[in-house]
CSV table of C-alpha atoms in Angstrom, one decimal:
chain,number,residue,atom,x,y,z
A,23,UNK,CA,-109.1,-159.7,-11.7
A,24,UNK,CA,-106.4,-160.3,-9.4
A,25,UNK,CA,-104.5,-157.8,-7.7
A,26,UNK,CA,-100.8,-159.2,-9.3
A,27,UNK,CA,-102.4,-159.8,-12.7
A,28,UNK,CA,-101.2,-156.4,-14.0
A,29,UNK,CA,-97.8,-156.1,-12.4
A,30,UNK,CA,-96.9,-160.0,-13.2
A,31,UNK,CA,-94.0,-159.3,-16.0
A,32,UNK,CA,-95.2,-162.7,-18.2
A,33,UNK,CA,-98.3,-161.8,-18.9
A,34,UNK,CA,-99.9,-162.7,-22.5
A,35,UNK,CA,-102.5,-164.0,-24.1
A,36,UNK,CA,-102.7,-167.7,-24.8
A,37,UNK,CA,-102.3,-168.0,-28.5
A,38,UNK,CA,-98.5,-166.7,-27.6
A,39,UNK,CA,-97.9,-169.7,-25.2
A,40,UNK,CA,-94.8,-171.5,-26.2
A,41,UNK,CA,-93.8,-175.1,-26.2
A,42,UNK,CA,-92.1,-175.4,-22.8
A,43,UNK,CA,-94.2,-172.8,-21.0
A,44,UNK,CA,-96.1,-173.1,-17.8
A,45,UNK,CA,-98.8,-170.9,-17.2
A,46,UNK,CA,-101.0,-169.9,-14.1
A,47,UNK,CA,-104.5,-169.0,-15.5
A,48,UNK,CA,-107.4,-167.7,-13.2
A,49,UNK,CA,-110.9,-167.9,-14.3
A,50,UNK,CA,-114.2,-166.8,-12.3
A,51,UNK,CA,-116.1,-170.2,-12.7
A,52,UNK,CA,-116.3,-173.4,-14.7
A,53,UNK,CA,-118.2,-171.8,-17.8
A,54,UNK,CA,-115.6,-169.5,-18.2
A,55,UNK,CA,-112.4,-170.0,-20.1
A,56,UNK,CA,-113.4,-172.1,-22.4
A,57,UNK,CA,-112.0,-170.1,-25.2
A,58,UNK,CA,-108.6,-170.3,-23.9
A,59,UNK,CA,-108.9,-174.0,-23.4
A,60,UNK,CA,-110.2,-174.9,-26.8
A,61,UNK,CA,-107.4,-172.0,-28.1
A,62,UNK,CA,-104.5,-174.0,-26.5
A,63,UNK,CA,-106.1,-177.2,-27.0
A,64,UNK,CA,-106.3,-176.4,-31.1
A,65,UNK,CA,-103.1,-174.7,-31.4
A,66,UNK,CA,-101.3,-177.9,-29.6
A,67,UNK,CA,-103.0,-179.9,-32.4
A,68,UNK,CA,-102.2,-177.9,-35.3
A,69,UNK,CA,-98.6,-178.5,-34.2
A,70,UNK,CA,-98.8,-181.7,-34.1
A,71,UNK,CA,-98.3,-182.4,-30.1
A,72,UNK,CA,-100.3,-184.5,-28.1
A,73,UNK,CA,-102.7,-183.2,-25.9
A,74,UNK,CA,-104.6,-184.5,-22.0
A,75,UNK,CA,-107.1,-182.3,-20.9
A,76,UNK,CA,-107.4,-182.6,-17.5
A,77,UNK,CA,-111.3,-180.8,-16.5
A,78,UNK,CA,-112.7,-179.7,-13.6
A,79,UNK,CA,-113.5,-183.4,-11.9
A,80,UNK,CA,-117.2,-181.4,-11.1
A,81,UNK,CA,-117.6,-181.7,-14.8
A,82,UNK,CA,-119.2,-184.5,-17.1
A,83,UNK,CA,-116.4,-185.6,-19.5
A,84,UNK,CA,-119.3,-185.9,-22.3
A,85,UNK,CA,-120.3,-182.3,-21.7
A,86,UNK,CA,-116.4,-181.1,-22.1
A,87,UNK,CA,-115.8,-182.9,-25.1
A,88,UNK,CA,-119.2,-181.4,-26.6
A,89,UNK,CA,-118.3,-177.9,-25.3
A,90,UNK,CA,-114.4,-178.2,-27.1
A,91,UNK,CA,-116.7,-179.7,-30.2
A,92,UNK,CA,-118.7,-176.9,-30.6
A,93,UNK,CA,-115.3,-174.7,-31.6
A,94,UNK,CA,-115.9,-174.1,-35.6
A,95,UNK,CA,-113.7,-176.4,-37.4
A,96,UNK,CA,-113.0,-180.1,-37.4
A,97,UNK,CA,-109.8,-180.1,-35.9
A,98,UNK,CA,-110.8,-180.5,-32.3
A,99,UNK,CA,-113.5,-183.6,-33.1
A,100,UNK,CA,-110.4,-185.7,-35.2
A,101,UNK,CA,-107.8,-184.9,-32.0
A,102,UNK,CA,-110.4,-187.0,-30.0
A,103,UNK,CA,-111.3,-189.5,-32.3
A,104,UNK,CA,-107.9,-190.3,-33.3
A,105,UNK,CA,-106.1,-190.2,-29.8
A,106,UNK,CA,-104.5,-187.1,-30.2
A,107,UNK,CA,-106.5,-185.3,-27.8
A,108,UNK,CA,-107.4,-187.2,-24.4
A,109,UNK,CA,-109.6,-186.4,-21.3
A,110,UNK,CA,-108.1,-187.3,-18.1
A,111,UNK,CA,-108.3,-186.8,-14.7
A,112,UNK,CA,-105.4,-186.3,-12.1
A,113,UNK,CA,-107.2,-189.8,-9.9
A,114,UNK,CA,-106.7,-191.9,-12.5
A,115,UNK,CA,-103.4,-190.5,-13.6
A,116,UNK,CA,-101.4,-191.2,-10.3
A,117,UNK,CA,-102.5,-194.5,-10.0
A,118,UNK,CA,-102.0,-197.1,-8.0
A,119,UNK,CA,-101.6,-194.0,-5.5
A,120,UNK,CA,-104.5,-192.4,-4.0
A,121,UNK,CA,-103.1,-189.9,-2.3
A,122,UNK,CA,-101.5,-186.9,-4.3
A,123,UNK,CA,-97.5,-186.7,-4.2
A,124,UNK,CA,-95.7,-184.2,-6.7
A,125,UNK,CA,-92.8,-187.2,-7.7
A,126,UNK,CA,-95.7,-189.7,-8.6
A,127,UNK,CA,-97.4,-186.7,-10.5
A,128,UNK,CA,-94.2,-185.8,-12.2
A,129,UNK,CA,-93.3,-189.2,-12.9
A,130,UNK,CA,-96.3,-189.9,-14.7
A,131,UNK,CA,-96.2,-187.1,-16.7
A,132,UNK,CA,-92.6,-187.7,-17.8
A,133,UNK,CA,-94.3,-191.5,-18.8
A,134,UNK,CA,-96.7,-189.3,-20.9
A,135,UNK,CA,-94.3,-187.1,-22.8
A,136,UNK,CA,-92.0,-190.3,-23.3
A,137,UNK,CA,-94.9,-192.0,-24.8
A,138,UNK,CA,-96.4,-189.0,-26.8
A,139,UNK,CA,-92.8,-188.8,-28.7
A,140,UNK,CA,-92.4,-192.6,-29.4
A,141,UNK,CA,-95.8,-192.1,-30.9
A,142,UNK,CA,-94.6,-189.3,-33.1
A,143,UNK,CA,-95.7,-186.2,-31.4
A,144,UNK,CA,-94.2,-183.2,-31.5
A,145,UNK,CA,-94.5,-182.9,-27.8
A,146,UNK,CA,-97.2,-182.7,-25.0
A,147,UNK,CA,-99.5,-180.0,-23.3
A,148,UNK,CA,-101.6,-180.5,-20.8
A,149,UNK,CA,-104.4,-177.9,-19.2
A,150,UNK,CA,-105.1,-179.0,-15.8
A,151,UNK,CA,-108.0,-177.9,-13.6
A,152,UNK,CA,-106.8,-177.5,-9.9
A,153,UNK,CA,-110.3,-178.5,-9.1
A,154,UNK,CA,-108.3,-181.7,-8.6
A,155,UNK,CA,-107.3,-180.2,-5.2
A,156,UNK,CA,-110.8,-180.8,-3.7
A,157,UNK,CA,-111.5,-183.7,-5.1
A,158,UNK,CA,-108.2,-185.7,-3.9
A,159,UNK,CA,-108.4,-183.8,-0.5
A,160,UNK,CA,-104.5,-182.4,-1.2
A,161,UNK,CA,-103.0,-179.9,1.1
A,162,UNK,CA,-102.6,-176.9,0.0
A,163,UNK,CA,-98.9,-176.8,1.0
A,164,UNK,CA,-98.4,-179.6,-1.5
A,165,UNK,CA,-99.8,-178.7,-4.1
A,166,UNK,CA,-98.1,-175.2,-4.4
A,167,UNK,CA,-94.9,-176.6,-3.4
A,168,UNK,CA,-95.4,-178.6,-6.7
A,169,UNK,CA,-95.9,-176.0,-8.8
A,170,UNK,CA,-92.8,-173.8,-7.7
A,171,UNK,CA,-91.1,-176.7,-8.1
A,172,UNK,CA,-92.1,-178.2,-11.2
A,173,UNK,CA,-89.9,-176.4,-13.7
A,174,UNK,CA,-87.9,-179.6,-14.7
A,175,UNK,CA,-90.3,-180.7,-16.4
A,176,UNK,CA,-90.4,-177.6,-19.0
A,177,UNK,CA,-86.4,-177.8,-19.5
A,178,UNK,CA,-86.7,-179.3,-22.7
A,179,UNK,CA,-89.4,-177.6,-24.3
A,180,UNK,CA,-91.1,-180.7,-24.9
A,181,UNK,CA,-93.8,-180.4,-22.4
A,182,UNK,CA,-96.1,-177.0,-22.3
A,183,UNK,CA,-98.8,-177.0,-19.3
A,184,UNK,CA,-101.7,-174.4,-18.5
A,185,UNK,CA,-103.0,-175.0,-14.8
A,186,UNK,CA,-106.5,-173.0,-14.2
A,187,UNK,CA,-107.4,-171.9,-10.9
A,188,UNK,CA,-111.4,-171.3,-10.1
A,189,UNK,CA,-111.1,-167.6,-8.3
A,190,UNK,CA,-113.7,-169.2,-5.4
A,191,UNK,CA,-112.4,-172.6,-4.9
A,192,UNK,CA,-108.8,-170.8,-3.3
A,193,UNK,CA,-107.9,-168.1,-1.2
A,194,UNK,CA,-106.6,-165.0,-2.4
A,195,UNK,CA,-103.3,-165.4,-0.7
A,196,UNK,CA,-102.7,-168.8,-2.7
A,197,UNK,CA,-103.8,-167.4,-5.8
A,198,UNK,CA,-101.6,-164.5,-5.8
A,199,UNK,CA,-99.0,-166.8,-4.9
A,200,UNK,CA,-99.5,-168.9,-7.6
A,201,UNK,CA,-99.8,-166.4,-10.0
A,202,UNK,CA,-96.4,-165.4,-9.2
A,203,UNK,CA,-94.6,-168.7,-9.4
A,204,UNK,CA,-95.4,-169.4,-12.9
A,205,UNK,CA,-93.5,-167.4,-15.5
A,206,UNK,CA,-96.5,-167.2,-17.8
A,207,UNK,CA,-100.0,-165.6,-16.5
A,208,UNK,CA,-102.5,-165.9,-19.6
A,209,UNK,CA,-105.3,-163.4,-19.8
A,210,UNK,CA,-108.5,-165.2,-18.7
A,211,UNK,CA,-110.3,-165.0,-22.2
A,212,UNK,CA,-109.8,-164.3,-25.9
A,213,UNK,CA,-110.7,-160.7,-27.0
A,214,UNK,CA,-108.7,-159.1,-24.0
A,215,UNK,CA,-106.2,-156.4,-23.8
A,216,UNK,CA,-104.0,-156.0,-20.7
A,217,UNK,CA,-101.3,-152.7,-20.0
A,218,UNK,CA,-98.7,-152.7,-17.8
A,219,UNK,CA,-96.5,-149.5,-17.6
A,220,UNK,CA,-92.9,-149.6,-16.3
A,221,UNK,CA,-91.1,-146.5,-16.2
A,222,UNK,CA,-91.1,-145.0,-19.7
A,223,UNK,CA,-92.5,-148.5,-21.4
A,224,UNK,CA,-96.0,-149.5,-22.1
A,225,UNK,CA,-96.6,-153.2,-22.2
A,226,UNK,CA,-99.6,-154.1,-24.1
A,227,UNK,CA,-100.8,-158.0,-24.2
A,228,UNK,CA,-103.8,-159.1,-26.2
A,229,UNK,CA,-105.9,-157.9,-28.8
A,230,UNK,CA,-106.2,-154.1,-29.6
A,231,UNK,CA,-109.8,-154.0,-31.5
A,232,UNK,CA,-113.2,-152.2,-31.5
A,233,UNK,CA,-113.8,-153.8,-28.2
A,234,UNK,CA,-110.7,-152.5,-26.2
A,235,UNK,CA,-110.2,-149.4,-28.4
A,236,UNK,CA,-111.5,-147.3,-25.7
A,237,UNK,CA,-109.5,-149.0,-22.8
A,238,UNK,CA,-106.0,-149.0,-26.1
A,239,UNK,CA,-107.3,-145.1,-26.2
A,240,UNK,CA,-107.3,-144.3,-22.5
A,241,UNK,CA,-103.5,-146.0,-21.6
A,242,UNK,CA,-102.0,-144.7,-24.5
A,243,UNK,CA,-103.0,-141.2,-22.9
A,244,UNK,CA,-102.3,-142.1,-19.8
A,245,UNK,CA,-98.7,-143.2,-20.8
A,246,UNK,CA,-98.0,-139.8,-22.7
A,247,UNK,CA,-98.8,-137.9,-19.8
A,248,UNK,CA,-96.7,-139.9,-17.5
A,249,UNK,CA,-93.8,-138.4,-15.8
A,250,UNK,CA,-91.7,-141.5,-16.4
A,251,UNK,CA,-92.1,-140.7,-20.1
A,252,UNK,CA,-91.2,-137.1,-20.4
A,253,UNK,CA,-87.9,-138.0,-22.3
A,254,UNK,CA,-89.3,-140.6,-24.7
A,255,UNK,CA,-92.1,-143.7,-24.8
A,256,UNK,CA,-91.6,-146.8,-25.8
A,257,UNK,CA,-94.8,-148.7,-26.8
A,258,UNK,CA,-94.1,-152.8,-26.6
A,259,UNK,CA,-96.9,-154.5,-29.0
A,260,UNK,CA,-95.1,-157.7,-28.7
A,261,UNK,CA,-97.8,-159.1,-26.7
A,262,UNK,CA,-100.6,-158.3,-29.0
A,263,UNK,CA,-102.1,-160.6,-31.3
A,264,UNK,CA,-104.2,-158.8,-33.2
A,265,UNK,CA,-103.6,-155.0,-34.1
A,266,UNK,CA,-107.0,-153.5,-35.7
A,267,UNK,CA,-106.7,-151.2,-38.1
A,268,UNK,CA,-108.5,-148.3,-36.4
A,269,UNK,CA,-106.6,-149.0,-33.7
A,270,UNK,CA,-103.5,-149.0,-35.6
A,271,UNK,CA,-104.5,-145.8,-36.7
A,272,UNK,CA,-104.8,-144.4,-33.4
A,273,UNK,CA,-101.4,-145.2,-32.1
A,274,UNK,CA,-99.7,-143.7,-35.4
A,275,UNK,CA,-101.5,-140.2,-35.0
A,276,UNK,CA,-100.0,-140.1,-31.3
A,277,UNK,CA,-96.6,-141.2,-33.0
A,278,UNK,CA,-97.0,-138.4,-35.5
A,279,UNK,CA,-98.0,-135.9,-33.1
A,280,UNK,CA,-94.8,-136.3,-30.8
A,281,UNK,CA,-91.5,-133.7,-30.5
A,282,UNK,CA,-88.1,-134.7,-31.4
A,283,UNK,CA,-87.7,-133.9,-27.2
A,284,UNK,CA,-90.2,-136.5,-26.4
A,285,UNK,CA,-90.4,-139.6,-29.5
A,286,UNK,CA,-92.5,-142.4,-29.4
A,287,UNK,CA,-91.1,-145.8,-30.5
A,288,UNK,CA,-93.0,-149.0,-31.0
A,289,UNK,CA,-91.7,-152.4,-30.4
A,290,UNK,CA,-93.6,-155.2,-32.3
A,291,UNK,CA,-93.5,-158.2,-33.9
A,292,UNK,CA,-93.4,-158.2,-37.7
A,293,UNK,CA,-97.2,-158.8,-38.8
A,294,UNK,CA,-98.0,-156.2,-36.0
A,295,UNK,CA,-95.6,-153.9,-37.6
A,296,UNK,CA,-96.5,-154.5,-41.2
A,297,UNK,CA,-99.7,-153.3,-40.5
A,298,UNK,CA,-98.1,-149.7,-39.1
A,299,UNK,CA,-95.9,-149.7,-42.2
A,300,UNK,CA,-99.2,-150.2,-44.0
A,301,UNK,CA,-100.6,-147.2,-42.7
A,302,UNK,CA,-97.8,-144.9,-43.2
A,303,UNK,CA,-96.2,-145.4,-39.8
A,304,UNK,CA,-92.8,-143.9,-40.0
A,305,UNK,CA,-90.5,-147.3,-40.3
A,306,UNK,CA,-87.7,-145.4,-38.4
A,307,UNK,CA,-89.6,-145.7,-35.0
A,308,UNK,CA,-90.2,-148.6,-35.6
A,309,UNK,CA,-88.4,-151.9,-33.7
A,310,UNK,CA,-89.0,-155.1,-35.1
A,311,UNK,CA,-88.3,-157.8,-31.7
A,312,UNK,CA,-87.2,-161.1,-32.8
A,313,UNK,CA,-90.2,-163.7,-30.4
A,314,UNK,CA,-89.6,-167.3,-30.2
A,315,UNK,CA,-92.5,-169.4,-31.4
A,316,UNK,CA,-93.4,-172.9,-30.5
């Protein structure tokens, strides 16, 4: 885990990714993260965008298309056969150049979501491997000015981009950095649950389950018995795609258990929050938050 991954304020898991986000996403080696890339690479099709994936150049195309096959479902096997969903690599896509320039890379991918809307698309996404780095021989310097730079191209919400770092291909310094220039930073695999606590508000992102019960359990305590929170709590769920019932559970004995002097609030989306109501959660500490989808 990376030092920043707590403290970055975007944080969330990839199934809340928007149309027009860019996300930094760090994985520990190429046969991780392949949830999150068949997760983003299914939702974009569902919605009808077009969709380049762009591997890790180390990796046999044939063996990334059979590892995004083997999601259940047909979805991911049409995308391909049809077109929808294409394999690339950044060599071939800033041809005739051979040598990697952010205004050729950006060019081309302004070509791309041009084309992808004549076609009919809803859009374009795009998960890119920075194993490109190596394989081009980029600077460093280059590439990161690119991607602190690169936020015309998500103006229109047109164009949504993941771009996965391998932790041991970069140093620690440029991953931190890079976590921090994107405004998203997706948690590095489905079934996770990250907190982040700013003075009396808990920030939960991910899914609250049997698996991360304990870890739900332990901040929730934590949080209560924070200084920061000796006037009040508030408990953000917006992050949280999936709310398990004994989890739910959980959370509305603390709410129950709580002094007039001291209240815990929630602040959810409304599925998270018809689950509470469900369960007898007290609708009056309850905040429903209006989130943007795709």
């Amino acid at each position: 885990m990376l030092a920043s991954d707590p403290e970055h304020p975007g944080t969330l898991p990839v199934q809340q990714m928007r149309a027009g986000d860019h996300a930094f996403l760090c994985y520990d080696d190429h046969l991780q993260g392949w949830d999150v890339l068949s997760a983003f690479v299914w939702t974009g099709l569902a919605r009808g965008e077009k969709v380049i994936v762009f591997p890790d150049p180390r990796l046999n195309p044939g063996d990334v298309l059979r590892r995004l096959k083997d999601v259940p479902g047909v979805l991911l096997a049409q995308g391909y056969d049809s077109g929808r969903l294409e394999l690339n690599s950044m060599r071939q896509l800033i041809l005739p150049d051979r040598t990697f320039t952010a205004a050729q890379q950006w060019r081309r991918i302004v070509e791309e979501i041009e084309s992808a809307r004549a076609r009919g698309f809803t859009g374009l996404r795009t998960y890119i491997d920075m194993g490109w780095v190596a394989d081009l021989e980029a600077d460093l310097n280059v590439m990161m000015a690119r991607e602190r730079q690169a936020g015309h191209l998500f103006t229109t919400g047109l164009y949504s981009e993941i771009c996965a770092y391998e932790r041991d291909r970069f140093p620690q310094q440029v991953l931190e950095a890079m976590c921090q220039a994107h405004p998203q930073n997706l948690l590095p695999a489905l079934g996770q649950l990250r907190a982040r606590q700013t003075d009396d508000t808990l920030r939960l992102a991910g899914e609250v389950d049997l698996a991360t019960r304990e870890q739900f359990t332990h901040v929730l305590a934590e949080a209560a018995r924070s200084p920061a929170t000796r006037t009040g709590l508030t408990i953000d769920l917006c992050g949280v795609v999936f709310l398990g019932v004994e989890c739910a559970r959980e959370l509305i004995r603390m709410m129950d258990c709580t002094s007039a002097h001291r209240p815990v609030r929630v602040r959810c989306t409304d599925s998270v929050a018809l689950v509470l109501r469900r369960l007898g959660a007290d609708p009056a500490v309850i905040d429903v938050a209006q989130v943007k989808g795709s």
